[in-house]
PDB file of C-alpha atoms in Angstrom:
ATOM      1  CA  UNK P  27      51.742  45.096  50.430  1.00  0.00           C
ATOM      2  CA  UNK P  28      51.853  48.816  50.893  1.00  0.00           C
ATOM      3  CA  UNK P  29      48.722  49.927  48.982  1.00  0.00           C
ATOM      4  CA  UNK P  30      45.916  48.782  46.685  1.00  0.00           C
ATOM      5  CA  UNK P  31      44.857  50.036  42.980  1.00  0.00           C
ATOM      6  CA  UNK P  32      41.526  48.943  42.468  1.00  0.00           C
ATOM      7  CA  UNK P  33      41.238  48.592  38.449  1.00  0.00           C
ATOM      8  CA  UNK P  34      37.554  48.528  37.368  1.00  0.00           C
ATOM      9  CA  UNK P  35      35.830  47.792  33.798  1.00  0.00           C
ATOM     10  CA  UNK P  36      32.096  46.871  33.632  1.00  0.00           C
ATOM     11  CA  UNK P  37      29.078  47.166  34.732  1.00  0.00           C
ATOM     12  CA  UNK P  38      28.526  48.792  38.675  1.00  0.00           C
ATOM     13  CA  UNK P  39      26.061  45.868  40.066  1.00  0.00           C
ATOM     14  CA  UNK P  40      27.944  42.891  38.237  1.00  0.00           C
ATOM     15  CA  UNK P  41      31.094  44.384  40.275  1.00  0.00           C
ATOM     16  CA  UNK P  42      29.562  44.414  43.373  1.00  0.00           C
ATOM     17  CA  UNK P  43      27.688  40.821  43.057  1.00  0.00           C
ATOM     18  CA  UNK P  44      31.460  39.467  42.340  1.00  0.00           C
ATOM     19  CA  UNK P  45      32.934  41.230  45.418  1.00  0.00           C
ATOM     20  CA  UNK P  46      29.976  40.052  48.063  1.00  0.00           C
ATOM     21  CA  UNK P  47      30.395  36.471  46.088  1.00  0.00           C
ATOM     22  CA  UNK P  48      34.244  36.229  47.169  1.00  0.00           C
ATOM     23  CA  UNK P  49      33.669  38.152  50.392  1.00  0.00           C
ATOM     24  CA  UNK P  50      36.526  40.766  49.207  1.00  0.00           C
ATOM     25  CA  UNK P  51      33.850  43.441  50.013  1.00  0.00           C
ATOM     26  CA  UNK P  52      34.769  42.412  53.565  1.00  0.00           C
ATOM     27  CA  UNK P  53      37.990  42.049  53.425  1.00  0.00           C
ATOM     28  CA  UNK P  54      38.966  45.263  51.427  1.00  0.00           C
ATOM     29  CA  UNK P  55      37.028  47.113  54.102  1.00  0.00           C
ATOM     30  CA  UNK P  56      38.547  45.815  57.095  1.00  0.00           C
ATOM     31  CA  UNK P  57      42.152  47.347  54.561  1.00  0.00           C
ATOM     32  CA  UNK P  58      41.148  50.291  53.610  1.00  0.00           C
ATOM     33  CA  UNK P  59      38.370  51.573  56.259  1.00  0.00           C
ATOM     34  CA  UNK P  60      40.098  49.528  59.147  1.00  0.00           C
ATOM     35  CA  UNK P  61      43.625  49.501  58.361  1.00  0.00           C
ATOM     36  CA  UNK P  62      44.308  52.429  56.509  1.00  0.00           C
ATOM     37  CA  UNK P  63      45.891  50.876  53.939  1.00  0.00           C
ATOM     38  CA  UNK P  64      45.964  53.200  50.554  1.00  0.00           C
ATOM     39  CA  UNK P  65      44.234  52.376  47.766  1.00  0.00           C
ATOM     40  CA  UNK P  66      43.529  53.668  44.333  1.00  0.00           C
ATOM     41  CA  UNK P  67      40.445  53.366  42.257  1.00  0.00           C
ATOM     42  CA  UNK P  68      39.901  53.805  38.988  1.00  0.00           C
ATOM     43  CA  UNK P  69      37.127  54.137  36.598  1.00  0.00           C
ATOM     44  CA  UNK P  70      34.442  51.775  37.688  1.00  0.00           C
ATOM     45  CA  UNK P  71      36.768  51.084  40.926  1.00  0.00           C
ATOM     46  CA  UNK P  72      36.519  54.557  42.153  1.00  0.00           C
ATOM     47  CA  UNK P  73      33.180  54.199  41.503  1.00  0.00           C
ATOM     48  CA  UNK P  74      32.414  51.274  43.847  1.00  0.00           C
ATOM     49  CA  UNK P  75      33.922  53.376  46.658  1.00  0.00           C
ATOM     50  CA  UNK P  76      30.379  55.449  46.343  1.00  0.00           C
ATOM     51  CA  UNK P  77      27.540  54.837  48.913  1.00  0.00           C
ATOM     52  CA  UNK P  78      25.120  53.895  45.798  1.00  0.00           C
ATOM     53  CA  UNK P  79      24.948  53.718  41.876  1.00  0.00           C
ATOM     54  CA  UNK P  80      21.670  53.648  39.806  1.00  0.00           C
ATOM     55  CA  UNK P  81      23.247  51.904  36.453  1.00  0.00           C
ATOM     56  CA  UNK P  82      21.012  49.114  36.330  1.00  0.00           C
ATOM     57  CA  UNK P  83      18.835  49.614  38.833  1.00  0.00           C
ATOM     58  CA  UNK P  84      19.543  51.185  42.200  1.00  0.00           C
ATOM     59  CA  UNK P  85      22.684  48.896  44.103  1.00  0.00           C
ATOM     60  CA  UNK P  86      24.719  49.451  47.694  1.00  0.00           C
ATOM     61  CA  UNK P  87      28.416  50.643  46.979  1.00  0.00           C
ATOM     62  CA  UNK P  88      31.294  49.982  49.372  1.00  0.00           C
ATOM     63  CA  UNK P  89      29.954  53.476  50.764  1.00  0.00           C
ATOM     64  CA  UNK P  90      34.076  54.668  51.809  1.00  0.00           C
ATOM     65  CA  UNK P  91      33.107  58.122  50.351  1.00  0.00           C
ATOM     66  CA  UNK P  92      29.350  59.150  50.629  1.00  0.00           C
ATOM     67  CA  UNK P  93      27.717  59.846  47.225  1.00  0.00           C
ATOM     68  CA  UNK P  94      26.000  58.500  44.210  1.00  0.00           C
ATOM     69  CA  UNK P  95      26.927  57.434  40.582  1.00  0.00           C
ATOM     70  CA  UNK P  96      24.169  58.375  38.243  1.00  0.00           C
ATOM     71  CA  UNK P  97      24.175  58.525  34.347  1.00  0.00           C
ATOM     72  CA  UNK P  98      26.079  61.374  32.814  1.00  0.00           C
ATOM     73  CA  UNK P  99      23.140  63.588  31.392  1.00  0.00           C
ATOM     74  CA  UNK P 100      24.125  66.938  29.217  1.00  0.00           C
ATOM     75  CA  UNK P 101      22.032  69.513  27.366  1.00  0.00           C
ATOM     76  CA  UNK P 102      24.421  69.585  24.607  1.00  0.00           C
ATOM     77  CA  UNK P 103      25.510  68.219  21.490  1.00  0.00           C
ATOM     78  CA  UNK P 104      27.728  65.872  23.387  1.00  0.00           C
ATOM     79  CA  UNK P 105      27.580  61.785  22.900  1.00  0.00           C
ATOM     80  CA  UNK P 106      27.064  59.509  26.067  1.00  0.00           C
ATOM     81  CA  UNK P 107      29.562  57.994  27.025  1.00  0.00           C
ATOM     82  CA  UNK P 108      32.370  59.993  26.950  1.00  0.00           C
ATOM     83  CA  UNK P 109      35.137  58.518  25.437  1.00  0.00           C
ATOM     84  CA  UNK P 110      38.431  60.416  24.942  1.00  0.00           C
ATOM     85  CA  UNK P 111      41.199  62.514  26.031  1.00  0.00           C
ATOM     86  CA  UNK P 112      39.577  65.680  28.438  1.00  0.00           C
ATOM     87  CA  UNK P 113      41.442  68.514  30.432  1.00  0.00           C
ATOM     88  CA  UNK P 114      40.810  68.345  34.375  1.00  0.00           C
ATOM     89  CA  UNK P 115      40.900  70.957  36.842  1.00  0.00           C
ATOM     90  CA  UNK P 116      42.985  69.928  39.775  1.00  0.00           C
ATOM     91  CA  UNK P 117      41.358  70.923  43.010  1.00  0.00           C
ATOM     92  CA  UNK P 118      43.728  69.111  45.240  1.00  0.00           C
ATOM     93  CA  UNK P 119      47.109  68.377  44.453  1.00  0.00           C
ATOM     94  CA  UNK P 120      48.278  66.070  46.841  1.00  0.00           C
ATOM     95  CA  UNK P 121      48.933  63.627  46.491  1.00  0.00           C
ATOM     96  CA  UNK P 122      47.732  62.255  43.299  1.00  0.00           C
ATOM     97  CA  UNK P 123      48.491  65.650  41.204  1.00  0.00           C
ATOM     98  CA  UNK P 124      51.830  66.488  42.880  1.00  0.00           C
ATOM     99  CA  UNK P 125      53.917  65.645  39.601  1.00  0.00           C
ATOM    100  CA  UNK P 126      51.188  66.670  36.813  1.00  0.00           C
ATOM    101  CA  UNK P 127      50.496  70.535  36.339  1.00  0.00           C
ATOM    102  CA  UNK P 128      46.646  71.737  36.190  1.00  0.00           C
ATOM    103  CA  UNK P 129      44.479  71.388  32.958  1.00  0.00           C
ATOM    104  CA  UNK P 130      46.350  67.886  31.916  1.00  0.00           C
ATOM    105  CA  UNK P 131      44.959  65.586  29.738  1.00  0.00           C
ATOM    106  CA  UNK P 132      43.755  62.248  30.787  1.00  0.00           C
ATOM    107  CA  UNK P 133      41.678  59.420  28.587  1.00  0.00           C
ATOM    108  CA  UNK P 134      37.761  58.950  30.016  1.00  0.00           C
ATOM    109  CA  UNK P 135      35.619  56.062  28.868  1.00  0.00           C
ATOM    110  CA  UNK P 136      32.382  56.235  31.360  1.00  0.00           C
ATOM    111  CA  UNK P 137      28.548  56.684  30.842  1.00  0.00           C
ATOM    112  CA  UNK P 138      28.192  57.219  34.573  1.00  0.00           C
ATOM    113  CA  UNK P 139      29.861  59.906  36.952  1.00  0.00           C
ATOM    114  CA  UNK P 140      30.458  60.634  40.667  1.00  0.00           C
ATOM    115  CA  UNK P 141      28.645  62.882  42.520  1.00  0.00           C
ATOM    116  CA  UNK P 142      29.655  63.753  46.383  1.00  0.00           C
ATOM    117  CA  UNK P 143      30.239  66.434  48.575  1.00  0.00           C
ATOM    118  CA  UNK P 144      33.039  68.959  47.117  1.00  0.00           C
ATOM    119  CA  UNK P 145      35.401  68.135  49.549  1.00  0.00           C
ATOM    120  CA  UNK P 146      35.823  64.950  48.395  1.00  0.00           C
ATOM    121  CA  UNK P 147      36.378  65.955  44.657  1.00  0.00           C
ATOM    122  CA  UNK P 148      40.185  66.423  43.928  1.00  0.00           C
ATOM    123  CA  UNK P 149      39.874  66.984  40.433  1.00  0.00           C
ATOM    124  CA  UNK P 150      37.038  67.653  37.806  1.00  0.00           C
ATOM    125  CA  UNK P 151      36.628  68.037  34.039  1.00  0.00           C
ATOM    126  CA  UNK P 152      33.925  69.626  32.003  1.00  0.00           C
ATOM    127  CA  UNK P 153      31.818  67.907  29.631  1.00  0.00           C
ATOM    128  CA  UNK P 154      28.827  69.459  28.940  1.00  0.00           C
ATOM    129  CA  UNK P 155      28.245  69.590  32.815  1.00  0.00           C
ATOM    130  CA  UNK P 156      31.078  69.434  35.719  1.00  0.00           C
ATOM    131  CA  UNK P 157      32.344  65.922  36.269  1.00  0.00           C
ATOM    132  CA  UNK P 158      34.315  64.603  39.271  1.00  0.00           C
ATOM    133  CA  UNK P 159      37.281  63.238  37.933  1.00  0.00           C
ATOM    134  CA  UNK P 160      38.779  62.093  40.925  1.00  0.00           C
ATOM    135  CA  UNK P 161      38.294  61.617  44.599  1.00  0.00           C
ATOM    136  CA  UNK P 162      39.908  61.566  48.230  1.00  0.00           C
ATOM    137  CA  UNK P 163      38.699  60.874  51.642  1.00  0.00           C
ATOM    138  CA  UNK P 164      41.919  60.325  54.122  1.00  0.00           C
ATOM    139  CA  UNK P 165      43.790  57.227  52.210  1.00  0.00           C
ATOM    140  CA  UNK P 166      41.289  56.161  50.199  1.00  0.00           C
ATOM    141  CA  UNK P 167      41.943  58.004  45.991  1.00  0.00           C
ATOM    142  CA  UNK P 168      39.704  57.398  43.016  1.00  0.00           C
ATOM    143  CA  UNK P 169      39.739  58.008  39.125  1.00  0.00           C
ATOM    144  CA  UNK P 170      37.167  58.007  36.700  1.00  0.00           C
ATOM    145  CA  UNK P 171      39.524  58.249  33.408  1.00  0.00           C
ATOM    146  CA  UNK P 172      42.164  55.787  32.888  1.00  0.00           C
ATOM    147  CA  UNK P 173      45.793  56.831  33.898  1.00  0.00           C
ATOM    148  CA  UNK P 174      46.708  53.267  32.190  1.00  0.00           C
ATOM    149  CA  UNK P 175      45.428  55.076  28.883  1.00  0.00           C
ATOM    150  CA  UNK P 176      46.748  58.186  29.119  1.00  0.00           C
ATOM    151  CA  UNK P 177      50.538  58.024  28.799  1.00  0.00           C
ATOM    152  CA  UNK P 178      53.064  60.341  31.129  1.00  0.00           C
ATOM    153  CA  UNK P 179      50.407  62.432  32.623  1.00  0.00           C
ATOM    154  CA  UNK P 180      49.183  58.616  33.959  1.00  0.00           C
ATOM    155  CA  UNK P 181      52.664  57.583  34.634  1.00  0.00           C
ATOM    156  CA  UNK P 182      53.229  61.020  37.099  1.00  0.00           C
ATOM    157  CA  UNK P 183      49.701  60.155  38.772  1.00  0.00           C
ATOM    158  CA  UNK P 184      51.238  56.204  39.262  1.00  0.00           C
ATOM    159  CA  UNK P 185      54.051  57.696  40.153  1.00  0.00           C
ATOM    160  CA  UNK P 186      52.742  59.981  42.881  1.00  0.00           C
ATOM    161  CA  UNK P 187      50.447  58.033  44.249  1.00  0.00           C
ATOM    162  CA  UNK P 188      53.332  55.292  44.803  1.00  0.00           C
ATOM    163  CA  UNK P 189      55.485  57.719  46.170  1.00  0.00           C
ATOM    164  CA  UNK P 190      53.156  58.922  48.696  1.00  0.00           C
ATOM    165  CA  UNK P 191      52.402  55.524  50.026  1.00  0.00           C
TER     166      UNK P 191
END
């Protein structure tokens, strides 16, 4: 096996209780962190790669990329969570970008967002307030929309991200 894509729906402490409970915390560490093996995250799996979430209480992430997830919170007229199709701004195009062009469309379904350092954020869209959309730190790549959802922009990120691996 070449590389990982770490799928994620649900709830961030749930996640983490089910990884410690079949040790895979462990072992996908000793991959990715240890090995170097690539891996892609998305939604709720790029946000387990975060040092700490507070959905449901404050909980320990898989800390591969330092930062937090915390509850999308906007002053305007926009609904929590943010559900539907949303324009990102790529910041860094490889590898994950390398086949879409800038300002594509992806499909988001999150109450909670990614916050780091900017030079982990690859991409981010704006709703309300700036969102990271994705993430990179060496070979470790995470996506808070759903490339699975969000038909041949998706398909160019899957196919990028293979290709580069």
């Amino acid at each position: 096996m070449d590389a990982l894509i770490f799928p994620g729906v649900g709830a961030f402490d749930e996640a983490c209780k089910q990884l410690a409970a079949r040790n895979l915390d462990k072992i996908l560490t000793e991959e990715v962190i240890g090995r170097k093996k690539p891996i892609l995250g998305i939604c709720l799996g790029m946000q387990l790669f975060a040092s700490s979430s507070e959905e449901n209480g404050l909980h320990q992430g898989l800390n591969w990329i330092p930062g937090k997830v915390v509850k999308i919170v906007t002053s305007s007229h926009l609904p929590v969570p943010h559900v539907g199709w949303n324009d990102i701004t790529i910041q860094k195009t490889d590898p994950l970008f390398n086949k879409n062009s800038n300002h594509v469309n992806f499909y988001f379904d999150h109450s909670f967002h990614f916050e780091c350092e900017p030079a982990f954020v690859s991409s981010w869209c704006e709703y309300g307030i700036r969102l990271t959309a994705s993430v990179q730190k060496e070979n470790v790549f995470g996506v808070q929309f759903h490339p699975e959802k969000s038909h041949i922009s998706g398909l160019k990120l899957f196919r990028s991200f293979l290709t580069s691996v």
